[in-house]
mmCIF file of C-alpha atoms in Angstrom:
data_model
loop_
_atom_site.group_PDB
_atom_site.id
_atom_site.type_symbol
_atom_site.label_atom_id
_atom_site.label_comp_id
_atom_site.label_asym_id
_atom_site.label_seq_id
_atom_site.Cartn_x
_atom_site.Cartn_y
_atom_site.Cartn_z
ATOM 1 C CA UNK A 170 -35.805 -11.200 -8.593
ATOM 2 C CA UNK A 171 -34.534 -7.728 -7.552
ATOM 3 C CA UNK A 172 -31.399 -7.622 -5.222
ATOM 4 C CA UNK A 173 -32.816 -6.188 -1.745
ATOM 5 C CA UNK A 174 -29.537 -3.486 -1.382
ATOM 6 C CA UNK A 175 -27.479 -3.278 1.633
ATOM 7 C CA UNK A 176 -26.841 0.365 2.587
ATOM 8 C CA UNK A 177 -23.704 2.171 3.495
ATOM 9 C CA UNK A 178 -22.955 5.434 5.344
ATOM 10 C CA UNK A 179 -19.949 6.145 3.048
ATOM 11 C CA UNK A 180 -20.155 3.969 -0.062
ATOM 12 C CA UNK A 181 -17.379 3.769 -2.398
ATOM 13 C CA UNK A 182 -17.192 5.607 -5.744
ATOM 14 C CA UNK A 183 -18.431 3.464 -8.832
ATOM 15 C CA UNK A 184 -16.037 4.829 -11.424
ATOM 16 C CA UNK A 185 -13.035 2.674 -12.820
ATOM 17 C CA UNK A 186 -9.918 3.066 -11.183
ATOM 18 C CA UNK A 187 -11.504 3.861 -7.626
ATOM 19 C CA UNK A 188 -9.068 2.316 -5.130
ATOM 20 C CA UNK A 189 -11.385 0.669 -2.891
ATOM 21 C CA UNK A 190 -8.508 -0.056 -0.157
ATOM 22 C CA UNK A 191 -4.437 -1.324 0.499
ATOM 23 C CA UNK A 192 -2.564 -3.591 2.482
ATOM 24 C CA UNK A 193 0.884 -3.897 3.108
ATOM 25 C CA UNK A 194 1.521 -5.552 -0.279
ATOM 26 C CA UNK A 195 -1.454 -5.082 -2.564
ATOM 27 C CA UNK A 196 -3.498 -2.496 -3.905
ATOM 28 C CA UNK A 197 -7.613 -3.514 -4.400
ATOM 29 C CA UNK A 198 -9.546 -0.924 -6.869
ATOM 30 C CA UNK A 199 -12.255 -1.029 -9.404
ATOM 31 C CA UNK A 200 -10.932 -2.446 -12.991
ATOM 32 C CA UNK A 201 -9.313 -0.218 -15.584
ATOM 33 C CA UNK A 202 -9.845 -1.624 -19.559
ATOM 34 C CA UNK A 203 -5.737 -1.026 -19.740
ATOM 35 C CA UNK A 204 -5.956 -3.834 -16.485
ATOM 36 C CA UNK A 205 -7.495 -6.553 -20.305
ATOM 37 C CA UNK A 206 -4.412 -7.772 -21.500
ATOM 38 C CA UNK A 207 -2.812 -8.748 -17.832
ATOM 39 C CA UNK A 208 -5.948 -9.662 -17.108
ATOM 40 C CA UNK A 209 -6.181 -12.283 -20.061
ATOM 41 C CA UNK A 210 -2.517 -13.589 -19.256
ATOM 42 C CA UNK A 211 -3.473 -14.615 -16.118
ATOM 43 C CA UNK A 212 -7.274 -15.635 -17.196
ATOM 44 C CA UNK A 213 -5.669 -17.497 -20.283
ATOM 45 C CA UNK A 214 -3.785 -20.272 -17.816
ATOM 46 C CA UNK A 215 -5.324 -23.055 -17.628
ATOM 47 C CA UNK A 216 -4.202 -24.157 -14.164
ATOM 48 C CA UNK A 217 -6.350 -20.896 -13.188
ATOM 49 C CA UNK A 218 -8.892 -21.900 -15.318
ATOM 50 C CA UNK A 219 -9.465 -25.381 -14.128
ATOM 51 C CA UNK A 220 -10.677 -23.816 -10.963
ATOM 52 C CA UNK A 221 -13.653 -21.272 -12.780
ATOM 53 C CA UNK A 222 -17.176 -21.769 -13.657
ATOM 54 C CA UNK A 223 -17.982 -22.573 -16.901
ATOM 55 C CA UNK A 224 -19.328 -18.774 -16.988
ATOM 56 C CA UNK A 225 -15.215 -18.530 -17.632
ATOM 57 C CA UNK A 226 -14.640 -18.352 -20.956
ATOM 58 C CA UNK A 227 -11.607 -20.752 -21.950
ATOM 59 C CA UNK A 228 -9.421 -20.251 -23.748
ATOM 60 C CA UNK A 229 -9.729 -16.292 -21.835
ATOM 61 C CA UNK A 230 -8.782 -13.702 -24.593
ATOM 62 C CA UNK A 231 -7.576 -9.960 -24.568
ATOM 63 C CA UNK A 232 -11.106 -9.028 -26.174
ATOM 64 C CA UNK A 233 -13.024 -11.269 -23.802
ATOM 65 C CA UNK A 234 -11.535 -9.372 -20.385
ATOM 66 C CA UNK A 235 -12.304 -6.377 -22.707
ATOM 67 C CA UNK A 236 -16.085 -7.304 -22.994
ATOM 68 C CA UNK A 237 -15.483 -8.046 -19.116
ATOM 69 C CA UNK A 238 -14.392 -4.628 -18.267
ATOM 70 C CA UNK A 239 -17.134 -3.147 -19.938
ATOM 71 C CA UNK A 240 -19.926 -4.872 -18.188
ATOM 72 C CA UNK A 241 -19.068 -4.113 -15.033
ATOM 73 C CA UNK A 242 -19.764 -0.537 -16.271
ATOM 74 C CA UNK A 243 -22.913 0.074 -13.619
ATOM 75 C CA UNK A 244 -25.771 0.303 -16.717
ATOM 76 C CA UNK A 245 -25.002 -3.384 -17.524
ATOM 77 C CA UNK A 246 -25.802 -4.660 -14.138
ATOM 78 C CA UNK A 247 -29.324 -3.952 -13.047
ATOM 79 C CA UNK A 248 -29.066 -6.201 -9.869
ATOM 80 C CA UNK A 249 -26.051 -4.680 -8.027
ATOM 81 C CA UNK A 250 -26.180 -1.218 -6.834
ATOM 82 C CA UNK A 251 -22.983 0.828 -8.880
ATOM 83 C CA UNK A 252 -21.215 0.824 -5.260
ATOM 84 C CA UNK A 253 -21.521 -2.232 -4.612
ATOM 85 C CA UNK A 254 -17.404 -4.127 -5.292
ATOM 86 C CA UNK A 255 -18.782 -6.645 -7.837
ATOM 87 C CA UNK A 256 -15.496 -7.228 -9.467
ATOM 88 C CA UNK A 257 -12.391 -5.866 -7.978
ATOM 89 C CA UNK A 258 -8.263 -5.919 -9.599
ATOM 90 C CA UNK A 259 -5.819 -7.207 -6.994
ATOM 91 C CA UNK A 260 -2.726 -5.586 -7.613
ATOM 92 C CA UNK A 261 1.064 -6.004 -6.393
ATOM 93 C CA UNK A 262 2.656 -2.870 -5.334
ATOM 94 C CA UNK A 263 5.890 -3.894 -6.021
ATOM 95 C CA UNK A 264 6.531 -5.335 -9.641
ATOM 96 C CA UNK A 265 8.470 -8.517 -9.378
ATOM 97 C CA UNK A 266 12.257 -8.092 -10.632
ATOM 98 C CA UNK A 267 12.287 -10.493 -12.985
ATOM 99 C CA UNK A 268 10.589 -7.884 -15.761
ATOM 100 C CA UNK A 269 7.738 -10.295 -17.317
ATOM 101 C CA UNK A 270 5.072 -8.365 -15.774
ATOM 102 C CA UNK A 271 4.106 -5.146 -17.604
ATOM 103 C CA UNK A 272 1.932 -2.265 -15.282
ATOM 104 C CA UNK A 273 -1.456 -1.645 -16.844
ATOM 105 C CA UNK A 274 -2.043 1.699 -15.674
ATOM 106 C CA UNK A 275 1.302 2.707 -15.872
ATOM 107 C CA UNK A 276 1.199 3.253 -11.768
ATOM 108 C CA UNK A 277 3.945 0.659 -10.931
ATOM 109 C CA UNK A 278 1.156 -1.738 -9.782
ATOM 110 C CA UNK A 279 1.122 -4.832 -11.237
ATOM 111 C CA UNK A 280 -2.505 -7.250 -12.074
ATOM 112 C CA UNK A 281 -2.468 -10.525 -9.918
ATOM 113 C CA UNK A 282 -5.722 -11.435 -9.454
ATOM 114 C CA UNK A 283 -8.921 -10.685 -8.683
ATOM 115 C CA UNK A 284 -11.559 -10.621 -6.032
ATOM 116 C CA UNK A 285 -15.424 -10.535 -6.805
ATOM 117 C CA UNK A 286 -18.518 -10.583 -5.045
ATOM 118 C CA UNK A 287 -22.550 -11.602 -5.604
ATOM 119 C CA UNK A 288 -25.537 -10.146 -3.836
ATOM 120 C CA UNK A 289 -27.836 -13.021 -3.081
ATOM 121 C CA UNK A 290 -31.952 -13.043 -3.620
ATOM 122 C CA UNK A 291 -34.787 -12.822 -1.439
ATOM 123 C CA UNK A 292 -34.362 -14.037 2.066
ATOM 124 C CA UNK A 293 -30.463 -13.821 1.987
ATOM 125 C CA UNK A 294 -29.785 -10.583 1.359
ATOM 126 C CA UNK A 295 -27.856 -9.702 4.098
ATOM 127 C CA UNK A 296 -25.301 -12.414 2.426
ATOM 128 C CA UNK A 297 -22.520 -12.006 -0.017
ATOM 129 C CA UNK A 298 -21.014 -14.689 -2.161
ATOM 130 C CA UNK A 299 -17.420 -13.944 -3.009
ATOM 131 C CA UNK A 300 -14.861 -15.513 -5.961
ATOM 132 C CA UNK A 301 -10.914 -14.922 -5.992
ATOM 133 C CA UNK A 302 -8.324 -16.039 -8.480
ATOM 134 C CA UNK A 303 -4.348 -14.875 -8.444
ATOM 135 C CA UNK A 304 -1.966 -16.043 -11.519
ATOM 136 C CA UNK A 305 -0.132 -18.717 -10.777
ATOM 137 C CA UNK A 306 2.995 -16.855 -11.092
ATOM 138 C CA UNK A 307 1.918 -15.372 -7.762
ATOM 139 C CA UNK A 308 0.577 -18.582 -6.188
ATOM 140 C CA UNK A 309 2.508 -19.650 -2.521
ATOM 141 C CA UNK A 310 3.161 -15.876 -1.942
ATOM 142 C CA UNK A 311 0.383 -15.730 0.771
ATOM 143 C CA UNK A 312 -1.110 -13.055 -1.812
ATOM 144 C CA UNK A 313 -4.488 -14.507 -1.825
ATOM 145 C CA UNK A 314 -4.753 -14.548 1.575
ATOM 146 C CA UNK A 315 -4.186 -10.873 2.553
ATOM 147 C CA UNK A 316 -6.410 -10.022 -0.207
ATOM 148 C CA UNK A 317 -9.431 -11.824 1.362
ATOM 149 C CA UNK A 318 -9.133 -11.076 4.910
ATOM 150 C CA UNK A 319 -8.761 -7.354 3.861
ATOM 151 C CA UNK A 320 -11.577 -7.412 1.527
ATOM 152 C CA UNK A 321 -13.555 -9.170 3.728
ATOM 153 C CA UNK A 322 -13.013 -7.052 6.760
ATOM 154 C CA UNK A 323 -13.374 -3.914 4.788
ATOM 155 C CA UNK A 324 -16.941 -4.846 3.517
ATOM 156 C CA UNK A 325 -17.996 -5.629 6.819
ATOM 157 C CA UNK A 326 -17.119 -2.197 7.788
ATOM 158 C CA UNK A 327 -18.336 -0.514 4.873
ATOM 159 C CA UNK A 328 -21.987 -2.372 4.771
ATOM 160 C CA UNK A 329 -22.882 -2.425 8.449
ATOM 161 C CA UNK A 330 -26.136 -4.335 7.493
ATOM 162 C CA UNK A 331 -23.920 -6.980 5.502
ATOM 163 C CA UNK A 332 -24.289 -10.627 8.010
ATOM 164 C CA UNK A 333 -22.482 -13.215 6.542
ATOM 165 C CA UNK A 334 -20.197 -14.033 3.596
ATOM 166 C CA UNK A 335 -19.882 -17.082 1.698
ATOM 167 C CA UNK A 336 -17.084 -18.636 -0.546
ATOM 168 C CA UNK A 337 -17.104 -22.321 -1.968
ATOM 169 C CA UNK A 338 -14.721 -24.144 -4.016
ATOM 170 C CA UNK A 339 -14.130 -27.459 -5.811
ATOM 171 C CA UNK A 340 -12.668 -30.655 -4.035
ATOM 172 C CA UNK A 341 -10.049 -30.646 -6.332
ATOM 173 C CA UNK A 342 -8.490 -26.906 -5.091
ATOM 174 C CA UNK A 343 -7.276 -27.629 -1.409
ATOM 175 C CA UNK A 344 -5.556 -24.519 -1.763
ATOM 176 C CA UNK A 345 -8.308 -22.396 -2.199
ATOM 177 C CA UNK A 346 -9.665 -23.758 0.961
ATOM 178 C CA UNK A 347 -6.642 -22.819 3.053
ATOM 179 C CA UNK A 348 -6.922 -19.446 2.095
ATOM 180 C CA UNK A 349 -10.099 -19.011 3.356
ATOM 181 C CA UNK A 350 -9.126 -20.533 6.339
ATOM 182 C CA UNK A 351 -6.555 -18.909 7.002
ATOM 183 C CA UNK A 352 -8.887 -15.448 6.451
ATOM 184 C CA UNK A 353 -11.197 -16.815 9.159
ATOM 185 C CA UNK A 354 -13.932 -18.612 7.008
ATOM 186 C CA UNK A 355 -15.345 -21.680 8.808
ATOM 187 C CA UNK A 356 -15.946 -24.812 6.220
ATOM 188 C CA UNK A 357 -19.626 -25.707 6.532
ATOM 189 C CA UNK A 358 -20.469 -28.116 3.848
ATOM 190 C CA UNK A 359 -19.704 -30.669 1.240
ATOM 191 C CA UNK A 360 -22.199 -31.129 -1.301
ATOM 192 C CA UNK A 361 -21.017 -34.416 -2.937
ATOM 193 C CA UNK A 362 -20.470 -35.045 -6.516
ATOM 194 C CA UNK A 363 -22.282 -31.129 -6.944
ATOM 195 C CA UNK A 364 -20.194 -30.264 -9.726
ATOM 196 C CA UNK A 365 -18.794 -31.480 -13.025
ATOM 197 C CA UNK A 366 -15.652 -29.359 -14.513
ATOM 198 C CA UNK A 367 -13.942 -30.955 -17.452
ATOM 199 C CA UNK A 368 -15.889 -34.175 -17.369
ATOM 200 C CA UNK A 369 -14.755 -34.687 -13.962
ATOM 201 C CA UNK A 370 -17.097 -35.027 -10.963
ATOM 202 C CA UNK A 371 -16.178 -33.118 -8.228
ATOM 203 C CA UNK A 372 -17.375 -32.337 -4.528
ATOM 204 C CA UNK A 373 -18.166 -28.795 -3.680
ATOM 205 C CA UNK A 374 -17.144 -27.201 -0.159
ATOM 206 C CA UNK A 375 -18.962 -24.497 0.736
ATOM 207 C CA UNK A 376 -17.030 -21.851 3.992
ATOM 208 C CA UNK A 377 -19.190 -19.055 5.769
ATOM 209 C CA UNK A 378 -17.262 -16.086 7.499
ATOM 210 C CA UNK A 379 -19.943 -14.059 9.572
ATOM 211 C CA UNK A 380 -20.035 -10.431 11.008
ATOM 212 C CA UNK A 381 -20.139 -11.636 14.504
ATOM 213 C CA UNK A 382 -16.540 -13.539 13.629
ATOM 214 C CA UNK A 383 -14.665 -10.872 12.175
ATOM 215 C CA UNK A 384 -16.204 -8.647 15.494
ATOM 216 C CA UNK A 385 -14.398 -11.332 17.776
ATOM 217 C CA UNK A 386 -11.304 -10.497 16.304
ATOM 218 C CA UNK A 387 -11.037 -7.689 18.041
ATOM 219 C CA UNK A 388 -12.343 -8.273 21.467
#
């Protein structure tokens, strides 16, 4: 089923490398391929991956966040308009001092993470699923965090028609859930025993943040 697309009054640019917006810490723009190998070191851990679908390849090589990359070109993804941020790099301004972490585009920035985003069908189109990850290197840094509320904020300005976005996560990532807390999500549901990752049966929690909260913010 086609995606019903959201329209905005000054979309984003589709090419790679587009910086879609900043905080105070973190740079958020469209992937690079030089982003696969940093992408694959943090993809390859599998405390990170423990937390992914199954759509996660594991063990995560350089050639599969190659393959990534690629896809997200806009001709390999019919559903989502090429503006649209389906899959976004988080990176760190400021590399960390202790040298292990190489810059991809040779900007200074350094990959942490990433932020991603799914139009959903039919009635719900005015609703956006979102996914996050950060390397655990980076985990405890409040990184995460002022990823989401930026991203979320931003797309909420930038698709006026957007209502409501969703994240979920497994019971056995409490951390994951504090991070959307703390970026305003409201938890909404527990669909028990919904998921099985590694042979292990696991709740899922499913957190709605809606236009209407984010416009409360500033009242």
């Amino acid at each position: 089923m086609a995606i019903r697309a959201l329209t905005s009054p000054s979309p984003p640019s589709p090419e790679p490398g587009t910086v879609l917006l900043e905080t105070e810490r973190l740079v958020i723009r469209r992937y690079l391929l030089s982003d696969a190998p940093a992408l694959a070191e943090i993809g390859n851990d599998p405390e990170v991956a423990i937390f992914m679908s199954d759509r996660f390849p594991n063990p995560y090589t350089v050639e599969d966040a190659e393959t990534f990359i690629k896809n997200l070109n806009p001709q390999h993804d019919p559903t989502s308009p090429p503006e649209y941020p389906t899959t976004t790099a988080v990176l760190l301004k400021v590399a960390p001092a202790d040298g292990r972490h190489h810059t991809p585009a040779g900007d200074g920035l350094v990959l942490i993470g990433s932020l991603g985003v799914r139009p959903k069908p039919d009635v719900f189109y005015r609703t956006w699923d979102i996914g996050y990850f950060v390397g655990r290197d980076f985990w405890g840094q409040g990184y995460a965090t002022e990823a989401v509320t930026a991203w979320t904020r931003w797309m909420f300005a930038t698709w006026p028609e957007l209502l409501r976005i969703e994240g979920g996560r497994y019971s056995s990532n409490p951390r994951s859930g504090r991070v959307m807390e703390k970026s305003g999500f409201v938890l909404e549901g527990v669909k028990r025993s919904a998921v099985v990752k590694n042979g292990v049966v696991l709740d899922a929690l499913l957190y709605g943040l809606l236009r209407s909260d984010v416009e409360k913010e500033s009242t």
